[in-house]
Coordinates of C-alpha atoms in Angstrom, one line a residue:
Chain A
X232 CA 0.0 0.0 0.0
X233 CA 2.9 1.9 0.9
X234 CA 4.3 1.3 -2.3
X235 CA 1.1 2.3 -4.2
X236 CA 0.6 5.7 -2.5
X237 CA 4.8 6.6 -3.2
X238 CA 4.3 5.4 -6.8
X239 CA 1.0 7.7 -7.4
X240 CA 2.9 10.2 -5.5
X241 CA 6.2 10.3 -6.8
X242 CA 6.2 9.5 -10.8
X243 CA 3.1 9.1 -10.8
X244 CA 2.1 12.4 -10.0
X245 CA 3.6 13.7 -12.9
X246 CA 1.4 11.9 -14.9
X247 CA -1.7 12.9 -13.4
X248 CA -3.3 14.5 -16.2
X249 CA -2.8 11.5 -18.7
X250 CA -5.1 9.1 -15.9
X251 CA -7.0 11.7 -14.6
X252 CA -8.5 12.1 -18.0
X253 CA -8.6 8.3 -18.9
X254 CA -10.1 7.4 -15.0
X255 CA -12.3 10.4 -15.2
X256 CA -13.4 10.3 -18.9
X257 CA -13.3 7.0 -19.9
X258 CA -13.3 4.1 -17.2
X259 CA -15.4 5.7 -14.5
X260 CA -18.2 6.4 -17.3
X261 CA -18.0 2.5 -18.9
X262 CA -17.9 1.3 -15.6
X263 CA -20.9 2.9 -14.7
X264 CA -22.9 2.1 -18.2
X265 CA -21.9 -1.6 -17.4
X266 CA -23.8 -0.9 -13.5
X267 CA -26.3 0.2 -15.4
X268 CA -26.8 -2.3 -17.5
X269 CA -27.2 -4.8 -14.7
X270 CA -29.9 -2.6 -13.3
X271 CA -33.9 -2.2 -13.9
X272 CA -36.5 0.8 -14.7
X273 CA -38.8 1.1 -11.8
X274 CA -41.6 3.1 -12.9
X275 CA -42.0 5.9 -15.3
X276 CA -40.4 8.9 -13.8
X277 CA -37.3 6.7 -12.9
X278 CA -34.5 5.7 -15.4
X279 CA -32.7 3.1 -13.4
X280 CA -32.4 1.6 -10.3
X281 CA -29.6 -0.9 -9.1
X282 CA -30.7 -2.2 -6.2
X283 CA -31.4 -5.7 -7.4
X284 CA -28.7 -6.7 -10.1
X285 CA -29.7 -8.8 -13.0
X286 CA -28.7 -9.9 -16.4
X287 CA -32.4 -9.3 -17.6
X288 CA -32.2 -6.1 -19.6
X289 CA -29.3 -8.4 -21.7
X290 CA -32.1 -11.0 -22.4
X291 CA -34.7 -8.7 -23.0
X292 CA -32.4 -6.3 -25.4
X293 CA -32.5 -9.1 -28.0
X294 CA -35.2 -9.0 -30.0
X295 CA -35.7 -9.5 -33.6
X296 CA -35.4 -5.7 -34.7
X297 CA -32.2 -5.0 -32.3
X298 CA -30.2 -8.2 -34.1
X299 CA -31.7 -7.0 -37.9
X300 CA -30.6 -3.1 -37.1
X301 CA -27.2 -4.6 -35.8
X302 CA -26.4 -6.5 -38.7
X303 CA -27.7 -3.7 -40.9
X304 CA -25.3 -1.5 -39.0
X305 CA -22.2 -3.7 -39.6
X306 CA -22.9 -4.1 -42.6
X307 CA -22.5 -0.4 -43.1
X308 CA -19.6 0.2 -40.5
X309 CA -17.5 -2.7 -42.5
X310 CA -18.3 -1.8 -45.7
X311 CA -17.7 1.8 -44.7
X312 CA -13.6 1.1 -43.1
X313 CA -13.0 -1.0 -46.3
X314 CA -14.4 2.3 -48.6
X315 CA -12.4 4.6 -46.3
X316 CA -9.2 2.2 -47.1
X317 CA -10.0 1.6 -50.5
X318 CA -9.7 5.6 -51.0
X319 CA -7.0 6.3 -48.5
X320 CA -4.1 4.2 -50.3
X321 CA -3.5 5.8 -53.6
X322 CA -4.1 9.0 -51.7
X323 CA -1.6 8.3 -49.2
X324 CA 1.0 7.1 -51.5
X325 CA 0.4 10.0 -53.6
X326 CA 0.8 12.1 -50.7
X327 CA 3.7 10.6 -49.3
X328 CA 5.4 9.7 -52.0
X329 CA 4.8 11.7 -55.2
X330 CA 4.0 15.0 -54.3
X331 CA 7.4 17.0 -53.4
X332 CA 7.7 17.8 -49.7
X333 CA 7.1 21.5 -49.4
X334 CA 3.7 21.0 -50.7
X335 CA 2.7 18.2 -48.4
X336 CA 1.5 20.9 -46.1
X337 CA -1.0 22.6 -47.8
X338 CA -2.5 19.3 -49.1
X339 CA -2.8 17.7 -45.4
X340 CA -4.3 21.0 -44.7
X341 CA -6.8 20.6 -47.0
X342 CA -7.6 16.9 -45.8
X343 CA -7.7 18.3 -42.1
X344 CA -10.1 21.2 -43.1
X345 CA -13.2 19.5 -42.5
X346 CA -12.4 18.3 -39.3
X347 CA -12.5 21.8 -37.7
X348 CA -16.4 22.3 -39.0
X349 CA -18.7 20.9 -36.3
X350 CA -19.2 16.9 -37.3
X351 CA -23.0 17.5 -37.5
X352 CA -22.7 20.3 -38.9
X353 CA -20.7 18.8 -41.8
X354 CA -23.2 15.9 -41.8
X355 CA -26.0 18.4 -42.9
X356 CA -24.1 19.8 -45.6
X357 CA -24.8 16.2 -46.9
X358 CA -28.5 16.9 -46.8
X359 CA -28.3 19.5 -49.2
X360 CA -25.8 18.3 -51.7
X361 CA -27.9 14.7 -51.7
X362 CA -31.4 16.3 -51.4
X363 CA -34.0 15.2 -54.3
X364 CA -34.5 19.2 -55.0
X365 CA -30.5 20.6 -54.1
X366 CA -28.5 21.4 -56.6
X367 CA -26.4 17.9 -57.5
X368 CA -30.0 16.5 -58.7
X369 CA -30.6 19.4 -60.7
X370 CA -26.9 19.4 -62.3
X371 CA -27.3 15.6 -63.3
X372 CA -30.4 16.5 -64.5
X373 CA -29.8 18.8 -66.7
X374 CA -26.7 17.1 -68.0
X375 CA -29.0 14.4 -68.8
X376 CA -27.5 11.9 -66.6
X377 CA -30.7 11.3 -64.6
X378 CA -33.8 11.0 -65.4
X379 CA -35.8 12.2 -62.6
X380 CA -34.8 13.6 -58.8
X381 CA -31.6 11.9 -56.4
X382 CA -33.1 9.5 -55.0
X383 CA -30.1 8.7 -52.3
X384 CA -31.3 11.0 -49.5
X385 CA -32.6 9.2 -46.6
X386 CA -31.2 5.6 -47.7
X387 CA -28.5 3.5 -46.8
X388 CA -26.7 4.8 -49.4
X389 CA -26.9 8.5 -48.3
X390 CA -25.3 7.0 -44.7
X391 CA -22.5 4.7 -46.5
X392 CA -21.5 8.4 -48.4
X393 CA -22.1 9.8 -45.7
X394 CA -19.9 7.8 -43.1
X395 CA -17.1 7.7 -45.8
X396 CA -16.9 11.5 -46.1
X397 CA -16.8 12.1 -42.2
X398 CA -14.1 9.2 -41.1
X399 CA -11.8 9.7 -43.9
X400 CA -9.3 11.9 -43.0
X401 CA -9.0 9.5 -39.6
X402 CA -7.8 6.6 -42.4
X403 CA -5.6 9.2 -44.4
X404 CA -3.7 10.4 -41.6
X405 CA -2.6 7.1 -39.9
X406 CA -1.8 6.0 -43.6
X407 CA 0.7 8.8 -44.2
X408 CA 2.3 9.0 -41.7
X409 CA 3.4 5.0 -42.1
X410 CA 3.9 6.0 -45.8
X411 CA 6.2 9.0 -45.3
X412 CA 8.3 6.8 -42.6
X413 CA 8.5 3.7 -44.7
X414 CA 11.5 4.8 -46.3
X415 CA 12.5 5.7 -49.6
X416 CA 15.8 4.2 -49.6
X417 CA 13.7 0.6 -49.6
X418 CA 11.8 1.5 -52.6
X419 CA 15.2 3.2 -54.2
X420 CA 16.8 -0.5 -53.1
X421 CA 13.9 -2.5 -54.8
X422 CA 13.8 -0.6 -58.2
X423 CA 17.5 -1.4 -58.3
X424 CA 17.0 -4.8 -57.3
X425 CA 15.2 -5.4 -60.9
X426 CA 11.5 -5.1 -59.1
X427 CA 9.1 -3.1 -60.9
X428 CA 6.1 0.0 -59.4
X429 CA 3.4 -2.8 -58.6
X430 CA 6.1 -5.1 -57.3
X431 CA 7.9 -2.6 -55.2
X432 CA 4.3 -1.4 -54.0
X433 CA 2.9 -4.8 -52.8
X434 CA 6.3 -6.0 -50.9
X435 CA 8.1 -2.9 -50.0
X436 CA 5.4 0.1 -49.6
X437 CA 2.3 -1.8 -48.5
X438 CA 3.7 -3.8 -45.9
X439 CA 6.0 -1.2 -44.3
X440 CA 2.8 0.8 -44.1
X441 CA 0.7 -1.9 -42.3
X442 CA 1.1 -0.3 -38.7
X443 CA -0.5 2.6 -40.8
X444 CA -3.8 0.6 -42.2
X445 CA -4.5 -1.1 -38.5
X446 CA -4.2 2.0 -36.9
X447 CA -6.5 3.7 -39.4
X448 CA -8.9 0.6 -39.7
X449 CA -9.2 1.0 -36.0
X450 CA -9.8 4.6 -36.0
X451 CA -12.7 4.3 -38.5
X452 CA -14.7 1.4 -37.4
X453 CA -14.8 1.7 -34.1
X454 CA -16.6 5.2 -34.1
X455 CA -18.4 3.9 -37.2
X456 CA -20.0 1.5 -35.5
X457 CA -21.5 3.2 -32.8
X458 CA -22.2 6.7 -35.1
X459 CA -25.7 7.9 -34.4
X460 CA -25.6 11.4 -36.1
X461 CA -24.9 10.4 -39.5
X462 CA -27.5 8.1 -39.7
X463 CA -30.2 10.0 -38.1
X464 CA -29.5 13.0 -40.7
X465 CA -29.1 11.0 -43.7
X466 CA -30.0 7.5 -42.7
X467 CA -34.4 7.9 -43.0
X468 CA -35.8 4.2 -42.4
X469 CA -33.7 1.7 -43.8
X470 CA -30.4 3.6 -43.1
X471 CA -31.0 3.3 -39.4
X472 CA -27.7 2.1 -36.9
X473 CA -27.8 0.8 -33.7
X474 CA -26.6 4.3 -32.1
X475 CA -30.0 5.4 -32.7
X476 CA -31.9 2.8 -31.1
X477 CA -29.9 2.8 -28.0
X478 CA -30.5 6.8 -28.1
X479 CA -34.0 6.5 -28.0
X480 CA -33.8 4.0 -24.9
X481 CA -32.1 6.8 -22.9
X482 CA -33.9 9.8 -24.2
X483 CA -37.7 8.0 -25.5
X484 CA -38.2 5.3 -23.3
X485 CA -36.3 6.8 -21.0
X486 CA -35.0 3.4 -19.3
X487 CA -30.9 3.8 -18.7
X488 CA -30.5 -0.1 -17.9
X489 CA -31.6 -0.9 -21.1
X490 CA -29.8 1.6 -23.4
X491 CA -27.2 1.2 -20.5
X492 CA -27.1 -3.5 -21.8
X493 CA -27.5 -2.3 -25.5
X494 CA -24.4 0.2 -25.3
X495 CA -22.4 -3.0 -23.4
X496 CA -23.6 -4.8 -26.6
X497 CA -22.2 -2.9 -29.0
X498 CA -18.9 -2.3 -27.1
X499 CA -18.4 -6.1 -26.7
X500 CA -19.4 -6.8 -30.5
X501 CA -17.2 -4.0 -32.1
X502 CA -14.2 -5.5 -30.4
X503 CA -15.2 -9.2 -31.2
X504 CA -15.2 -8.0 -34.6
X505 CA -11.9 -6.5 -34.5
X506 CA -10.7 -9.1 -32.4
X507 CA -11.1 -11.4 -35.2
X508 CA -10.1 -9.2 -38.1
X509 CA -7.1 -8.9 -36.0
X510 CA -6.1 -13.0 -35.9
X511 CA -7.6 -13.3 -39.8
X512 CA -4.7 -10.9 -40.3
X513 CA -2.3 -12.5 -38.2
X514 CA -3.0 -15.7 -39.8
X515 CA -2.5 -14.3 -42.7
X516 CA 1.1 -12.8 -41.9
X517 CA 2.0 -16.0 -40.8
X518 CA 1.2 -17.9 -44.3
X519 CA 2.8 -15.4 -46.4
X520 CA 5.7 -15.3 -44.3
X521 CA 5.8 -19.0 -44.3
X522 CA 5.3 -19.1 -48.0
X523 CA 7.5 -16.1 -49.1
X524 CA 10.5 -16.9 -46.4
X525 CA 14.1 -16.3 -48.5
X526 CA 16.7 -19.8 -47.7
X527 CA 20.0 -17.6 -47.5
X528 CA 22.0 -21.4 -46.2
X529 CA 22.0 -22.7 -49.3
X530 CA 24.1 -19.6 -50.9
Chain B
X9 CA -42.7 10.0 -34.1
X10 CA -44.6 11.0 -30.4
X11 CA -47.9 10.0 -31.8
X12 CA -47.0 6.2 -32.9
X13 CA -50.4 5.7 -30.2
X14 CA -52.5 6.9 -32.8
X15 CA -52.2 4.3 -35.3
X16 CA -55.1 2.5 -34.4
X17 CA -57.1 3.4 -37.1
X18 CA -60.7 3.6 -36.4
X19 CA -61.0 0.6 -33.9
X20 CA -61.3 2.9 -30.7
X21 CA -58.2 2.7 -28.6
X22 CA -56.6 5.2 -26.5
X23 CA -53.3 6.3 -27.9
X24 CA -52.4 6.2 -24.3
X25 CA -53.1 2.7 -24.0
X26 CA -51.4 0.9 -21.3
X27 CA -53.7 -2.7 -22.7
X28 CA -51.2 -5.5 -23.5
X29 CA -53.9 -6.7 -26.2
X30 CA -54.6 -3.5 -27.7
X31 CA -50.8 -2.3 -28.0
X32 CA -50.1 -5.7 -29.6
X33 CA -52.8 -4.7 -31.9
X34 CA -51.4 -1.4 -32.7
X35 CA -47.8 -3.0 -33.1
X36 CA -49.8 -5.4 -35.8
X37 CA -51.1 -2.4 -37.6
X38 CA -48.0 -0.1 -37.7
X39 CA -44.8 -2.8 -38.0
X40 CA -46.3 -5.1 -40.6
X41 CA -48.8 -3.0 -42.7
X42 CA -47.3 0.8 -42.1
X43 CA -43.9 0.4 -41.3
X44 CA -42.9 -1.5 -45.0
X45 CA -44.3 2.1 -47.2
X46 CA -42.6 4.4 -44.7
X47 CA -38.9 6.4 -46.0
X48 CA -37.8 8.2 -43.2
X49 CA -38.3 9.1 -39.2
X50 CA -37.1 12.9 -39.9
X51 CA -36.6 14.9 -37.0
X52 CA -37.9 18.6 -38.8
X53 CA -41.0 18.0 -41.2
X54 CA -40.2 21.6 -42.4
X55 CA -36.9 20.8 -43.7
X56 CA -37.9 17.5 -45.1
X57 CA -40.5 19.5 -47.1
X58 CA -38.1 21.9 -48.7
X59 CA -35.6 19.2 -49.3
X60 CA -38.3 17.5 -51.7
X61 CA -38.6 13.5 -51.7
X62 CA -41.6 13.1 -49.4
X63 CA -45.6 12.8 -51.0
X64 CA -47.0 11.9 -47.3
X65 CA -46.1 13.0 -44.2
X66 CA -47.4 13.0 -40.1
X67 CA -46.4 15.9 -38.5
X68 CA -47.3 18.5 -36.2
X69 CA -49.5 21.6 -37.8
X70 CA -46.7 24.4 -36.7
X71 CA -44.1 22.4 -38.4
X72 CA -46.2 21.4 -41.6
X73 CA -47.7 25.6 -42.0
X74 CA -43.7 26.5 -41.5
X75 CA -42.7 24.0 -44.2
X76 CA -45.2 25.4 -46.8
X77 CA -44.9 28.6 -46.1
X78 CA -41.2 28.4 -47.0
X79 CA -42.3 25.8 -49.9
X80 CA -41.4 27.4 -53.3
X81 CA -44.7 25.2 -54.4
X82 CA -47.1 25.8 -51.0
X83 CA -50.3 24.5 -53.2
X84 CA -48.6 21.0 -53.4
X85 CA -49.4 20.6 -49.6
X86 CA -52.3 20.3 -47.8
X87 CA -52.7 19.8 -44.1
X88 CA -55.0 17.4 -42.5
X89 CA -56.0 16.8 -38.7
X90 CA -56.1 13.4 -38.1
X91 CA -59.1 11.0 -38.0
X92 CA -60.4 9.9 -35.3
X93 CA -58.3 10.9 -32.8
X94 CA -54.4 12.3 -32.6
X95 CA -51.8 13.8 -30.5
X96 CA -52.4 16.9 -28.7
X97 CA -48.8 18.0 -27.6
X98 CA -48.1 20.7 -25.4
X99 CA -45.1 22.5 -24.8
X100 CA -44.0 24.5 -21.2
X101 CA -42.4 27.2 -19.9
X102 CA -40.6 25.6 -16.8
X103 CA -37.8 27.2 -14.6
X104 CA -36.3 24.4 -12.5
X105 CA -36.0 23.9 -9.2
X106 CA -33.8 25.9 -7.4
X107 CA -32.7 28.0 -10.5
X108 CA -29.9 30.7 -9.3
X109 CA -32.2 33.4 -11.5
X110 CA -36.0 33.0 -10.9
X111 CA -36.1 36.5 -11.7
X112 CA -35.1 36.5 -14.8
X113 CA -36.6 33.5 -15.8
X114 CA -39.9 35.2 -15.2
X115 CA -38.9 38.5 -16.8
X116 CA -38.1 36.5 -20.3
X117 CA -41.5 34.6 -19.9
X118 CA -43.4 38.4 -19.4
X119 CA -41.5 39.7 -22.1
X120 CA -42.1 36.5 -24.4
X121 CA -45.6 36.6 -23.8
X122 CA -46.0 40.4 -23.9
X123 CA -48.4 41.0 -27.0
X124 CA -45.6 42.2 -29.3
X125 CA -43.2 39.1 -29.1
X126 CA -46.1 36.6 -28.5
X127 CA -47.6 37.8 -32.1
X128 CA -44.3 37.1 -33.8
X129 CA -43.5 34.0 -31.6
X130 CA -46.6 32.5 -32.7
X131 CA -46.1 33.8 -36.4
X132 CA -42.8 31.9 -36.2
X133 CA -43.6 28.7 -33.8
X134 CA -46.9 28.2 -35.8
X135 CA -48.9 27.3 -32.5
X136 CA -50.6 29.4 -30.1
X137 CA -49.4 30.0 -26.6
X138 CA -51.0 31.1 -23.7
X139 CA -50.9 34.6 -24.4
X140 CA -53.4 37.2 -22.9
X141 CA -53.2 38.8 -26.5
X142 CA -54.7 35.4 -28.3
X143 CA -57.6 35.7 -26.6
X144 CA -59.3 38.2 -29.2
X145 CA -60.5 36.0 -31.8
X146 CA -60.0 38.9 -34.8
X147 CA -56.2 38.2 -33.5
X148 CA -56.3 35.1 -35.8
X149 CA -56.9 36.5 -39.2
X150 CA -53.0 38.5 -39.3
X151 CA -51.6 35.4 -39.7
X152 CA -50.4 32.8 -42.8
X153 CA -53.1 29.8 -42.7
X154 CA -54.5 30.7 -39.5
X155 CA -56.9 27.2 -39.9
X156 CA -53.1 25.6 -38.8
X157 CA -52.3 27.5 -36.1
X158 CA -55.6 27.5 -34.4
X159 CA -57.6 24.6 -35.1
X160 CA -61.6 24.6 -34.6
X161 CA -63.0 23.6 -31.3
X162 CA -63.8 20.4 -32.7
X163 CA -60.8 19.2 -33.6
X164 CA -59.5 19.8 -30.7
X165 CA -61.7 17.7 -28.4
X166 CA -61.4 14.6 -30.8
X167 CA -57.6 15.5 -30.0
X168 CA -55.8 13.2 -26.9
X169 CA -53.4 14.8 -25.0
X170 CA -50.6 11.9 -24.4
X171 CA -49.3 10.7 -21.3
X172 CA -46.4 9.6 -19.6
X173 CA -47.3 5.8 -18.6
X174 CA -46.5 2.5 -18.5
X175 CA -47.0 2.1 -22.0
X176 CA -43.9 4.4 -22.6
X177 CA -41.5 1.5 -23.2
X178 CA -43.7 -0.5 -24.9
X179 CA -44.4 2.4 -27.5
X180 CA -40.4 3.2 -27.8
X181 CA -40.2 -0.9 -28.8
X182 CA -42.8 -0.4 -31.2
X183 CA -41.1 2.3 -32.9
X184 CA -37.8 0.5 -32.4
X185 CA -39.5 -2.7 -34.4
X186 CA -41.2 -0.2 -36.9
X187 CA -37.9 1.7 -37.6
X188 CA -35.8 -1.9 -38.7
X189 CA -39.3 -3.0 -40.8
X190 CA -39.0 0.5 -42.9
X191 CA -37.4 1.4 -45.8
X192 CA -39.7 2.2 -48.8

């Protein structure tokens, strides 16, 4: 005990901001989601009581139209990291490796720019662009390209863009920076080494920069997954995620315990997901290591 | 969304309902033959009405009279109370308990309610409040489609104010259910 108190004390003291904020702002509110979830609703003017622990709301949470919005909303949040990825490379490498360095700046700038408009903000700007009456429906239009209004607002569709647009830069940035490290003197090595672009890109660039695409996959569908403002301003009926339904438990229904057992849910789901894309990936290391490994003895 | 109670068609329930039989009814009526023609749960009707899209809507009469009136087509829209019964929602002025400026709280209710501001308030809102200057019928005529912002008497006793009740959580799963059928 001794030891505990001179260690938060001493070093740890100086740290006191980093688990302040992760005690304060992260474990004391999960903790107390997870207490929640145990708990019950006692009448209507009461969100949750804990006084008799349970895993009842767990049970009860999983009914047919919870499972079908929760598929509906991986669906979207996978589709929507691979998208993000998909995009992010060539953009990346372009940025790390083609454009000349004094105009990296400006471009990462322009990637960032978005990021300091409010996120909902940026969300509804999507409304009007996508909107059966805004301006991109009339262009197409005109040009001849449609034949009668968008019809992507309030779809699934309208979230997937919509998703893309906001967690983009959160894939480009991770991806960069992996790409700008991964040196140049490799790539120099391989062209000399008789490999070609592709060659060079596949077994020099891309897995140097893998660090880069977990990090970014990470920072994409983990937020993803749980988003509720994209898909309440885009999303209309069949765009719906599971961030909305465990909303209206807390504001509608007004029952904590079991939004508090859905949120536990989602949490425990998102990292089973990435969990497994994680050993799928590892796995796959492992092969192509196994089937790519270079004898030097026999030389 | 608040008014999922009044799907019921014409069979007589309560949109308050707290009747395990009759909500299971109304769940019948709005998951499996509403839910399936239904595009969007939008949060403003007015901006869904300027944004194009929509033929149908349920909304409240303030929102729908301030999404025609900024319609650039107002005569595409026509507003109808609801048959036999529907939500009658109310909105309050409350200062909570133990507020550090009571004062205040009840100078900005005077002042909002003060004939000037409660004209315009109302003009914008597009539903009456509880102003001393409402009570002179003649009042009604200044505005935009007065008929929306101050519906006959009989309308508003078929109307049912709704209640907070034991049917709450039940309704919310209802609209939960109704919300994963959708998607017209």
């Amino acid at each position: 005990m001794r030891r505990f108190a001179a260690k938060i004390l001493g070093p740890g003291a100086l740290a006191f901001p980093t688990w302040a904020y992760a005690v304060f702002f992260f474990v004391v509110p999960v903790a107390l989601v997870l207490f929640y979830s145990f708990g019950y609703k006692p009448d209507e003017f009461t969100t949750v009581a804990t006084d008799r622990l349970s895993l009842e709301r767990y049970a009860e949470s999983m009914t047919g139209s919870f499972l079908a919005t929760f598929a509906a909303t991986l669906r979207i949040s996978v589709l929507g990291t691979i998208l993000c990825l998909l995009i992010s490379v060539p953009f990346a490498y372009w940025l790390a490796v083609k454009v000349p360095a004094n105009r990296r700046g400006v471009l990462l700038a322009i990637v960032m720019v978005p990021f300091w408009t409010n996120f909902l903000v940026r969300t509804l700007g999507w409304q009007i662009i996508l909107s059966p009456d805004g301006f991109l429906s009339d262009g197409l239009q005109q040009l001849g390209l449609l034949s009668g209004p968008l019809n992507i607002l309030y779809t699934r569709a309208a979230v997937q863009i919509g998703v893309v647009y906001n967690y983009l830069p959160l894939m480009i940035l991770p991806l960069f920076v992996a790409m700008d490290s991964a040196g140049q003197a490799l790539r120099e090595a391989s062209y000399d080494l008789g490999a070609g672009r592709l060659s060079t890109f596949f077994r020099i660039t891309m897995p140097l920069a893998m660090p880069g695409v977990a990090s970014g996959c990470l920072l994409v569908f983990i937020p993803l997954t749980g988003d509720y403002v994209t898909a309440t301003v885009l999303g209309g009926a069949n765009g719906s995620m599971i961030g909305q339904i465990i909303a209206n438990q807390f504001n509608t229904a007004q029952n904590w315990a079991l939004g508090a057992a859905m949120a536990v849910v989602l949490i425990l789901v998102t990292l089973a997901v990435v969990a497994v894309a994680a050993a799928v990936l590892w796995l796959g290391r492992l092969i192509t290591a196994r089937l790519t490994r270079v004898q030097l003895e026999g030389i | 969304m608040g008014s999922l109670g009044n799907r019921p068609r014409g069979d007589g329930y309560n949109l308050n309902s707290t009747k395990t039989s009759e909500l299971d009814a109304a769940e019948k009526i709005v998951v499996d033959e509403l839910a399936p023609h239904v595009k969007a749960y939008v949060g403003s009707a007015s901006t869904a009405m300027a944004q194009g899209g929509f033929t149908l809507m349920q909304a409240y009469n303030g929102d729908a009279r301030q999404g025609i009136m900024e319609s650039d087509d107002p005569d595409r829209w026509k507003f109808v109370f609801a048959k036999p019964s529907a939500n009658l929602w109310m909105d309050n002025w409350a200062i909570a308990t133990g507020a550090p400026h009571p004062d205040a709280a009840h100078a900005f209710i005077n002042w909002i309610i003060a004939p000037d501001q409660a004209l315009k308030e109302v003009d914008y809102i597009g539903y009456p409040t509880g102003s001393k200057s409402l009570t002179d019928k003649k009042v009604e005529d200044e505005f935009d489609y007065p008929e929306l912002i101050f519906p006959a008497q009989e309308i508003l006793d078929r109307l049912t104010a709704s209640e907070l009740n034991s049917g709450q959580q039940r309704r919310v799963d209802i609209l939960t259910a109704a919300q994963a059928r959708s998607g017209a």
